[in-house]
Amino acid sequence: MAIPVGVVVESCPGERRVAMVPGVIAAFKKSGVDLLVESGAGREAGFPDAEYAEKGARICGSRSEVFAGSEILLQVRAPGANPETGEQDATMMRPGQTVIGFAEPLTALDSVRLMADRQVSLFSMELMPRITRAQSMDALSSMATIAGYKAALMAADALPRMMPMLMTAAGTITPARVLVIGAGVAGLQAIATARRLGAVVSGYDIRPAAREQVESLGARFVVLDLEASASEDKGGYAKAMGEDFYRRQRELLGDVLAQQNIVITTAAVPGKKAPVLVTAAMVRRMAPGSVLVDIAAERGGNCELTRPGEEVEEGGVRIVGPLNLPSTIPYHASQMYARNIATFLNYLLKEGQPKWNRGDEIVRETLVTHAGEVTQPRVRELLGLGVEAPQAVDR
Ligand code: NAD
């Protein structure tokens, strides 16, 4: 028998993505899946009901029908990542149901407890391990790609100058100078996009390994005189550094910043507030008309002056703190997310039924709650439950 998998309208205000798109349905149909889609789920992202129906999905008139009829529920924002209506969603979930989506389990701990109480098996996409075999399920990277691209476009749009060098009869236009701080997935995409627009681009990251990637995009890597050899964890993420390190880093970055027309900041440390790398004093040294786009705004921001979700001005410098950039390009954000989810779903299903064991790294890292327990080791630690997960997580 086919297993019913549900997709609902994303109910968080401003969220335009959808967890599954028609073009990806075929990718997991072979796993024995019956897809239920709430009417209108893909509308904001550019996918009408008719396209889902054409691919064999059943369109449901109400949200509760999808919740009640699905054994597995796919969401972009599961409870935890949906502060507005996530709790309401959780009340519609039933014991034994599986939910896959972003859930912010390292910070939304109340929601984790709630999901455990509801006896839901919650898989959190943020916790996908950064290992080669999980690369095609890595939704954080997909969304960071979109965010980096859009950040460069926003910066170009806010800049009172053009990006490329132009030689015209009316004189020569000098290219914009762009610095991208944090050369992870988003930062590298921002660098690539700014380069395509013709800017002179530099990139900076705390991880020495980022140098080669920045340079391979034709950008200059900014080297600061800092001891950063212990800056990377075994997962390839940046580690949080001490306040002395950040102070020295800000001192050295100030000179580089003062020469830029655009600064795009993307620096993040998983599960932590974003480090403040740009102070108000550093912004004041930038020329009027410069632009700073802080895509770490969601996690507090890399710039002291950033106001998440707003634009502020300081001495003629515009500081933009966008939230949820992937949702501003909902078509491709949904398409990429749907691919990641479909690959993950195929991984979790054996002969049309959910089957997993916690010995597997992908399951151990992403399964947050199961059978009434919090199972994810890091989340257990944050809740003071002891790292050792209970036995009952296999399925
Ligand atoms: P992220 O969003 O957590 O952080 C963005 C960037 O900010 C990172 O490059 C980080 O080093 C940088 N940063 C943090 N603190 C900083 C500071 N004080 N100063 C300057 N920069 C700072 O990271 P991400 O983009 O999701 O990924 C980071 C790493 O993971 C990269 O090496 C990436 O290539 C790797 N990765 C691996 C896989 C895989 O193997 N499957 C998938 C995706 C990403």
Short mmCIF file of C-alpha atoms and ligand atoms in Angstrom, two decimals:
data_model
loop_
_atom_site.label_atom_id
_atom_site.label_comp_id
_atom_site.label_asym_id
_atom_site.label_seq_id
_atom_site.Cartn_x
_atom_site.Cartn_y
_atom_site.Cartn_z
CA MET A 1 0.00 0.00 0.00
CA ALA A 2 1.20 3.49 -0.83
CA ILE A 3 2.11 5.66 2.11
CA PRO A 4 0.20 8.98 2.31
CA VAL A 5 2.52 11.99 2.34
CA GLY A 6 1.06 15.45 2.90
CA VAL A 7 2.05 18.96 1.83
CA VAL A 8 0.27 21.98 3.32
CA VAL A 9 0.14 25.72 2.68
CA GLU A 10 3.00 27.33 4.60
CA SER A 11 1.13 29.35 7.19
CA CYS A 12 3.94 31.46 8.63
CA PRO A 13 3.28 35.09 7.56
CA GLY A 14 5.42 36.07 4.57
CA GLU A 15 6.47 32.49 3.79
CA ARG A 16 6.01 31.88 0.06
CA ARG A 17 7.83 28.59 -0.35
CA VAL A 18 6.26 25.15 -0.52
CA ALA A 19 7.81 21.86 0.56
CA MET A 20 7.10 19.94 -2.65
CA VAL A 21 6.79 21.03 -6.28
CA PRO A 22 5.07 19.15 -9.11
CA GLY A 23 8.26 18.54 -11.07
CA VAL A 24 9.82 16.59 -8.20
CA ILE A 25 6.88 14.32 -7.35
CA ALA A 26 8.03 11.66 -9.79
CA ALA A 27 11.35 11.47 -7.92
CA PHE A 28 9.73 9.78 -4.94
CA LYS A 29 6.60 8.25 -6.43
CA LYS A 30 8.65 5.13 -7.03
CA SER A 31 9.10 4.79 -3.26
CA GLY A 32 5.36 4.08 -3.06
CA VAL A 33 4.01 7.46 -2.03
CA ASP A 34 0.51 8.85 -2.30
CA LEU A 35 0.77 12.65 -2.27
CA LEU A 36 -1.89 14.82 -0.60
CA VAL A 37 -1.62 18.54 -1.28
CA GLU A 38 -3.61 21.27 0.42
CA SER A 39 -5.24 23.41 -2.24
CA GLY A 40 -3.16 26.53 -2.86
CA ALA A 41 0.03 25.11 -1.27
CA GLY A 42 2.18 26.04 -4.27
CA ARG A 43 0.35 29.16 -5.40
CA GLU A 44 2.74 31.74 -3.95
CA ALA A 45 5.72 29.90 -5.40
CA GLY A 46 4.22 29.66 -8.88
CA PHE A 47 2.88 26.09 -8.80
CA PRO A 48 -0.90 25.87 -9.30
CA ASP A 49 -3.00 22.97 -7.97
CA ALA A 50 -3.57 21.69 -11.50
CA GLU A 51 0.13 20.97 -11.97
CA TYR A 52 0.23 18.85 -8.81
CA ALA A 53 -2.92 17.01 -9.90
CA GLU A 54 -1.39 16.35 -13.29
CA LYS A 55 1.50 14.59 -11.56
CA GLY A 56 -0.88 12.36 -9.63
CA ALA A 57 -1.27 14.29 -6.37
CA ARG A 58 -4.64 14.45 -4.62
CA ILE A 59 -5.72 18.04 -3.91
CA CYS A 60 -7.40 18.49 -0.52
CA GLY A 61 -9.76 21.34 0.33
CA SER A 62 -8.65 21.78 3.94
CA ARG A 63 -5.50 21.80 6.00
CA SER A 64 -6.95 19.47 8.60
CA GLU A 65 -7.72 16.90 5.89
CA VAL A 66 -4.03 16.78 4.94
CA PHE A 67 -2.92 16.53 8.57
CA ALA A 68 -5.41 13.77 9.29
CA GLY A 69 -4.73 11.82 6.11
CA SER A 70 -0.92 11.84 6.01
CA GLU A 71 1.47 9.51 7.67
CA ILE A 72 4.36 11.77 6.71
CA LEU A 73 3.98 15.53 6.57
CA LEU A 74 6.39 17.70 4.56
CA GLN A 75 6.76 21.34 5.58
CA VAL A 76 9.18 24.16 4.95
CA ARG A 77 8.52 25.55 8.42
CA ALA A 78 7.59 22.84 10.86
CA PRO A 79 6.61 23.90 14.41
CA GLY A 80 9.67 25.57 15.92
CA ALA A 81 10.50 27.40 12.69
CA ASN A 82 6.98 28.81 12.59
CA PRO A 83 6.47 30.98 15.67
CA GLU A 84 3.11 32.27 14.47
CA THR A 85 1.05 29.16 13.78
CA GLY A 86 3.40 26.26 14.46
CA GLU A 87 1.72 25.42 17.75
CA GLN A 88 -1.65 25.22 16.03
CA ASP A 89 -0.13 22.81 13.50
CA ALA A 90 1.29 20.71 16.33
CA THR A 91 -2.15 20.24 17.84
CA MET A 92 -3.29 18.65 14.56
CA MET A 93 -0.42 16.15 14.57
CA ARG A 94 -1.03 12.69 15.91
CA PRO A 95 1.12 10.05 17.61
CA GLY A 96 3.26 8.13 15.16
CA GLN A 97 3.09 10.79 12.47
CA THR A 98 6.37 11.81 10.85
CA VAL A 99 7.11 15.47 10.16
CA ILE A 100 10.00 16.66 8.00
CA GLY A 101 10.96 20.33 7.76
CA PHE A 102 13.02 23.16 9.19
CA ALA A 103 12.30 23.19 12.93
CA GLU A 104 15.10 25.22 14.57
CA PRO A 105 15.58 22.50 17.18
CA LEU A 106 18.71 24.05 18.71
CA THR A 107 16.85 27.21 19.72
CA ALA A 108 13.10 26.44 19.72
CA LEU A 109 13.36 24.02 22.62
CA ASP A 110 9.77 24.46 23.83
CA SER A 111 8.58 23.37 20.46
CA VAL A 112 10.84 20.30 20.58
CA ARG A 113 9.22 19.32 23.90
CA LEU A 114 5.80 19.85 22.37
CA MET A 115 6.60 17.58 19.43
CA ALA A 116 7.90 14.90 21.79
CA ASP A 117 4.69 15.19 23.85
CA ARG A 118 2.63 14.76 20.68
CA GLN A 119 4.67 11.58 20.02
CA VAL A 120 5.61 12.86 16.59
CA SER A 121 8.76 11.73 14.76
CA LEU A 122 10.31 15.05 13.84
CA PHE A 123 13.15 15.23 11.33
CA SER A 124 14.84 18.60 11.22
CA MET A 125 16.39 19.58 7.90
CA GLU A 126 18.81 22.03 9.57
CA LEU A 127 20.61 19.15 11.22
CA MET A 128 21.47 17.26 8.03
CA PRO A 129 25.11 16.24 8.49
CA ARG A 130 27.60 17.76 6.08
CA ILE A 131 28.82 14.46 4.70
CA THR A 132 29.16 13.54 1.06
CA ARG A 133 26.28 11.06 0.96
CA ALA A 134 23.91 13.63 2.49
CA GLN A 135 24.88 16.43 0.13
CA SER A 136 21.77 16.05 -2.04
CA MET A 137 19.60 16.34 1.10
CA ASP A 138 21.32 19.47 2.40
CA ALA A 139 18.52 22.04 2.37
CA LEU A 140 20.51 24.60 4.38
CA SER A 141 23.01 24.79 1.53
CA SER A 142 20.21 25.12 -1.02
CA MET A 143 18.63 27.99 0.88
CA ALA A 144 22.00 29.65 1.50
CA THR A 145 22.66 29.57 -2.24
CA ILE A 146 19.45 31.52 -2.84
CA ALA A 147 20.14 33.95 0.02
CA GLY A 148 23.65 34.75 -1.20
CA TYR A 149 22.46 35.40 -4.74
CA LYS A 150 19.62 37.65 -3.61
CA ALA A 151 21.83 39.57 -1.16
CA ALA A 152 24.13 40.61 -3.99
CA LEU A 153 21.14 41.77 -6.07
CA MET A 154 19.72 43.74 -3.13
CA ALA A 155 23.04 45.42 -2.54
CA ALA A 156 23.36 46.34 -6.21
CA ASP A 157 19.84 47.72 -6.18
CA ALA A 158 20.44 49.87 -3.10
CA LEU A 159 23.77 51.21 -4.39
CA PRO A 160 23.69 54.67 -6.01
CA ARG A 161 26.36 53.47 -8.44
CA MET A 162 26.61 50.86 -11.18
CA MET A 163 28.45 47.63 -10.53
CA PRO A 164 30.59 47.11 -13.66
CA MET A 165 33.37 49.16 -15.16
CA LEU A 166 32.08 50.92 -18.27
CA MET A 167 33.97 52.95 -20.81
CA THR A 168 31.53 55.31 -22.45
CA ALA A 169 31.61 58.51 -24.47
CA ALA A 170 30.55 60.18 -21.24
CA GLY A 171 33.62 58.94 -19.46
CA THR A 172 34.77 55.88 -17.59
CA ILE A 173 32.67 54.37 -14.80
CA THR A 174 34.78 52.67 -12.16
CA PRO A 175 33.56 49.28 -10.91
CA ALA A 176 31.97 48.91 -7.48
CA ARG A 177 34.09 47.39 -4.75
CA VAL A 178 32.39 44.58 -2.87
CA LEU A 179 33.52 42.76 0.27
CA VAL A 180 31.79 39.57 1.35
CA ILE A 181 32.43 38.58 4.97
CA GLY A 182 31.86 34.87 5.57
CA ALA A 183 32.64 32.73 2.53
CA GLY A 184 30.40 29.73 3.24
CA VAL A 185 27.70 28.64 0.84
CA ALA A 186 25.81 31.98 0.88
CA GLY A 187 28.94 34.08 0.82
CA LEU A 188 30.42 32.23 -2.15
CA GLN A 189 27.18 32.68 -4.08
CA ALA A 190 27.15 36.40 -3.21
CA ILE A 191 30.74 36.63 -4.47
CA ALA A 192 29.88 34.83 -7.71
CA THR A 193 26.82 37.03 -8.29
CA ALA A 194 28.65 40.28 -7.59
CA ARG A 195 31.41 39.15 -9.96
CA ARG A 196 28.85 38.44 -12.69
CA LEU A 197 27.55 41.97 -12.21
CA GLY A 198 31.07 43.24 -12.86
CA ALA A 199 32.18 44.37 -9.40
CA VAL A 200 35.67 44.06 -7.99
CA VAL A 201 35.09 41.53 -5.23
CA SER A 202 36.96 40.41 -2.13
CA GLY A 203 36.00 37.71 0.31
CA TYR A 204 36.96 37.05 3.89
CA ASP A 205 36.38 34.07 6.17
CA ILE A 206 37.70 32.88 9.48
CA ARG A 207 38.30 29.41 8.03
CA PRO A 208 41.59 29.32 6.10
CA ALA A 209 40.09 26.63 3.82
CA ALA A 210 37.77 29.24 2.31
CA ARG A 211 40.68 30.99 0.61
CA GLU A 212 40.91 28.62 -2.31
CA GLN A 213 37.15 28.75 -2.92
CA VAL A 214 37.10 32.57 -2.89
CA GLU A 215 40.02 32.75 -5.27
CA SER A 216 38.53 30.15 -7.61
CA LEU A 217 35.65 32.59 -8.16
CA GLY A 218 38.07 35.29 -9.26
CA ALA A 219 37.80 37.28 -6.04
CA ARG A 220 40.60 38.39 -3.76
CA PHE A 221 40.88 36.71 -0.37
CA VAL A 222 41.41 39.13 2.49
CA VAL A 223 44.02 37.88 4.92
CA LEU A 224 43.99 39.34 8.41
CA ASP A 225 46.83 38.96 10.87
CA LEU A 226 44.87 36.67 13.21
CA GLU A 227 45.54 33.24 14.66
CA ALA A 228 42.55 31.34 13.24
CA SER A 229 43.92 27.83 12.88
CA ALA A 230 41.39 26.41 15.40
CA SER A 231 38.43 28.13 13.77
CA GLU A 232 36.86 25.12 12.05
CA ASP A 233 35.03 22.20 13.62
CA LYS A 234 35.06 18.67 12.23
CA GLY A 235 31.82 19.32 10.32
CA GLY A 236 33.46 22.13 8.34
CA TYR A 237 31.59 24.84 10.26
CA ALA A 238 33.13 27.83 11.99
CA LYS A 239 33.55 27.57 15.75
CA ALA A 240 32.64 30.37 18.13
CA MET A 241 35.78 32.31 19.11
CA GLY A 242 36.59 34.32 22.23
CA GLU A 243 35.75 38.01 22.59
CA ASP A 244 39.45 38.95 22.29
CA PHE A 245 39.55 37.31 18.88
CA TYR A 246 36.46 39.15 17.68
CA ARG A 247 37.81 42.49 19.00
CA ARG A 248 41.07 42.10 17.09
CA GLN A 249 39.19 40.92 14.01
CA ARG A 250 37.02 44.07 14.04
CA GLU A 251 40.09 46.28 14.36
CA LEU A 252 41.69 44.72 11.30
CA LEU A 253 38.50 44.57 9.26
CA GLY A 254 37.80 48.28 9.80
CA ASP A 255 40.47 49.34 7.30
CA VAL A 256 39.23 46.92 4.64
CA LEU A 257 35.62 47.99 5.10
CA ALA A 258 36.41 51.68 4.71
CA GLN A 259 37.43 51.03 1.09
CA GLN A 260 34.22 49.26 -0.01
CA ASN A 261 31.04 50.39 -1.74
CA ILE A 262 29.22 47.24 -0.71
CA VAL A 263 29.71 44.93 2.25
CA ILE A 264 27.72 41.70 2.45
CA THR A 265 27.95 39.89 5.76
CA THR A 266 27.05 36.20 6.08
CA ALA A 267 29.10 35.01 9.06
CA ALA A 268 27.34 32.46 11.22
CA VAL A 269 28.14 29.86 13.86
CA PRO A 270 25.59 27.01 13.98
CA GLY A 271 23.13 27.22 16.88
CA LYS A 272 24.62 30.49 18.14
CA LYS A 273 23.90 34.17 17.75
CA ALA A 274 25.83 35.61 14.78
CA PRO A 275 29.15 37.22 15.81
CA VAL A 276 29.24 41.03 15.64
CA LEU A 277 32.01 41.77 13.15
CA VAL A 278 31.05 45.30 12.09
CA THR A 279 30.62 47.97 14.75
CA ALA A 280 28.90 51.35 14.40
CA ALA A 281 32.35 52.98 14.40
CA MET A 282 33.40 50.83 11.45
CA VAL A 283 30.27 51.82 9.52
CA ARG A 284 31.01 55.50 10.17
CA ARG A 285 34.35 55.06 8.40
CA MET A 286 32.57 53.90 5.21
CA ALA A 287 31.83 56.44 2.48
CA PRO A 288 28.30 57.88 2.25
CA GLY A 289 26.32 55.97 -0.38
CA SER A 290 27.85 52.64 0.65
CA VAL A 291 25.58 49.70 1.37
CA LEU A 292 25.80 46.89 3.90
CA VAL A 293 23.53 43.88 3.45
CA ASP A 294 23.56 41.70 6.54
CA ILE A 295 22.13 38.28 5.80
CA ALA A 296 23.00 37.13 9.28
CA ALA A 297 20.18 39.49 10.39
CA GLU A 298 17.98 36.52 11.18
CA ARG A 299 20.43 35.48 13.88
CA GLY A 300 20.97 38.94 15.33
CA GLY A 301 23.22 40.25 12.57
CA ASN A 302 26.95 40.68 11.95
CA CYS A 303 26.64 44.46 12.14
CA GLU A 304 25.95 46.24 15.39
CA LEU A 305 23.49 48.60 13.66
CA THR A 306 21.46 45.93 11.84
CA ARG A 307 17.77 45.87 12.64
CA PRO A 308 16.40 42.51 11.49
CA GLY A 309 13.76 43.00 8.80
CA GLU A 310 14.49 46.72 8.41
CA GLU A 311 16.75 49.16 6.64
CA VAL A 312 18.59 51.82 8.64
CA GLU A 313 20.93 54.62 7.64
CA GLU A 314 24.02 55.79 9.46
CA GLY A 315 26.06 58.66 8.03
CA GLY A 316 24.75 57.99 4.52
CA VAL A 317 25.48 54.24 4.70
CA ARG A 318 22.44 52.02 4.18
CA ILE A 319 22.30 48.93 6.37
CA VAL A 320 19.84 46.34 5.16
CA GLY A 321 18.86 43.43 7.41
CA PRO A 322 16.72 41.13 5.27
CA LEU A 323 14.80 38.21 6.74
CA ASN A 324 13.95 34.97 4.97
CA LEU A 325 15.63 35.73 1.66
CA PRO A 326 14.89 32.27 0.20
CA SER A 327 11.18 33.08 0.38
CA THR A 328 11.73 36.07 -1.94
CA ILE A 329 12.71 33.64 -4.72
CA PRO A 330 10.05 31.07 -3.89
CA TYR A 331 10.00 29.22 -7.21
CA HIS A 332 13.59 28.03 -7.17
CA ALA A 333 13.84 27.92 -3.39
CA SER A 334 10.89 25.49 -3.37
CA GLN A 335 12.29 23.49 -6.26
CA MET A 336 15.64 23.03 -4.52
CA TYR A 337 14.04 22.28 -1.16
CA ALA A 338 11.66 19.77 -2.76
CA ARG A 339 14.63 17.95 -4.33
CA ASN A 340 16.41 17.77 -0.98
CA ILE A 341 13.24 16.51 0.74
CA ALA A 342 12.50 13.94 -1.97
CA THR A 343 16.00 12.49 -1.70
CA PHE A 344 15.67 12.34 2.09
CA LEU A 345 12.25 10.72 1.88
CA ASN A 346 13.53 8.07 -0.51
CA TYR A 347 16.29 7.45 1.99
CA LEU A 348 13.84 6.94 4.87
CA LEU A 349 11.41 4.69 3.01
CA LYS A 350 12.03 1.02 2.42
CA GLU A 351 9.45 -0.72 0.24
CA GLY A 352 7.01 2.14 0.72
CA GLN A 353 7.25 2.17 4.52
CA PRO A 354 9.33 4.30 6.89
CA LYS A 355 12.29 2.29 8.08
CA TRP A 356 15.28 3.74 9.84
CA ASN A 357 17.78 2.97 12.53
CA ARG A 358 19.58 5.38 14.77
CA GLY A 359 22.94 3.79 14.09
CA ASP A 360 22.83 5.66 10.82
CA GLU A 361 24.48 9.07 11.02
CA ILE A 362 21.86 10.83 8.89
CA VAL A 363 19.02 9.55 11.10
CA ARG A 364 20.87 10.12 14.37
CA GLU A 365 21.60 13.75 13.49
CA THR A 366 18.24 14.74 12.00
CA LEU A 367 15.70 12.81 14.10
CA VAL A 368 14.84 15.21 16.92
CA THR A 369 11.85 13.49 18.57
CA HIS A 370 10.42 10.00 18.31
CA ALA A 371 7.95 7.92 20.34
CA GLY A 372 7.57 10.57 23.02
CA GLU A 373 11.32 11.11 23.50
CA VAL A 374 13.82 13.76 22.46
CA THR A 375 16.35 11.68 20.55
CA GLN A 376 18.87 14.06 18.96
CA PRO A 377 22.05 14.11 21.09
CA ARG A 378 22.78 17.85 20.81
CA VAL A 379 19.18 18.79 21.53
CA ARG A 380 19.08 16.39 24.49
CA GLU A 381 22.15 18.09 25.88
CA LEU A 382 20.56 21.53 25.49
CA LEU A 383 17.51 20.28 27.36
CA GLY A 384 19.70 18.82 30.10
CA LEU A 385 18.58 15.27 29.28
CA GLY A 386 22.01 13.68 28.91
CA VAL A 387 23.50 12.95 25.53
CA GLU A 388 22.67 9.25 25.41
CA ALA A 389 19.47 8.84 23.40
CA PRO A 390 16.87 6.28 24.46
CA GLN A 391 16.76 2.97 22.62
CA ALA A 392 13.35 3.24 21.01
CA VAL A 393 14.26 5.19 17.92
CA ASP A 394 14.48 2.48 15.31
CA ARG A 395 11.52 1.98 13.04
P1 NAD B 1 27.43 29.09 7.99
O1 NAD B 1 26.19 29.60 7.36
O2 NAD B 1 27.34 28.45 9.32
O3 NAD B 1 28.47 30.31 8.10
C1 NAD B 1 28.78 31.14 6.99
C2 NAD B 1 30.27 31.42 6.97
O4 NAD B 1 30.61 32.34 8.01
C3 NAD B 1 31.16 30.21 7.15
O5 NAD B 1 31.99 30.06 6.03
C4 NAD B 1 31.94 30.53 8.42
O6 NAD B 1 33.27 30.04 8.38
C5 NAD B 1 31.92 32.05 8.40
N1 NAD B 1 32.26 32.68 9.71
C6 NAD B 1 31.84 32.34 10.96
N2 NAD B 1 32.38 33.17 11.87
C7 NAD B 1 33.17 34.05 11.19
C8 NAD B 1 33.99 35.14 11.57
N3 NAD B 1 34.14 35.50 12.86
N4 NAD B 1 34.64 35.81 10.60
C9 NAD B 1 34.52 35.45 9.30
N5 NAD B 1 33.76 34.46 8.88
C10 NAD B 1 33.09 33.74 9.81
O7 NAD B 1 28.21 28.09 7.04
P2 NAD B 1 27.81 27.34 5.70
O8 NAD B 1 27.87 28.30 4.59
O9 NAD B 1 26.52 26.66 5.89
O10 NAD B 1 28.95 26.25 5.53
C11 NAD B 1 30.21 26.32 6.09
C12 NAD B 1 31.12 25.19 5.63
O11 NAD B 1 30.47 23.95 5.42
C13 NAD B 1 31.81 25.47 4.33
O12 NAD B 1 33.10 24.93 4.45
C14 NAD B 1 31.07 24.67 3.31
O13 NAD B 1 31.84 24.39 2.17
C15 NAD B 1 30.84 23.44 4.13
N6 NAD B 1 29.74 22.66 3.58
C16 NAD B 1 29.93 21.31 3.39
C17 NAD B 1 28.92 20.53 2.85
C18 NAD B 1 29.10 19.06 2.64
O14 NAD B 1 30.19 18.57 2.75
N7 NAD B 1 28.05 18.33 2.34
C19 NAD B 1 27.70 21.11 2.55
C20 NAD B 1 27.53 22.48 2.75
C21 NAD B 1 28.57 23.24 3.29
#
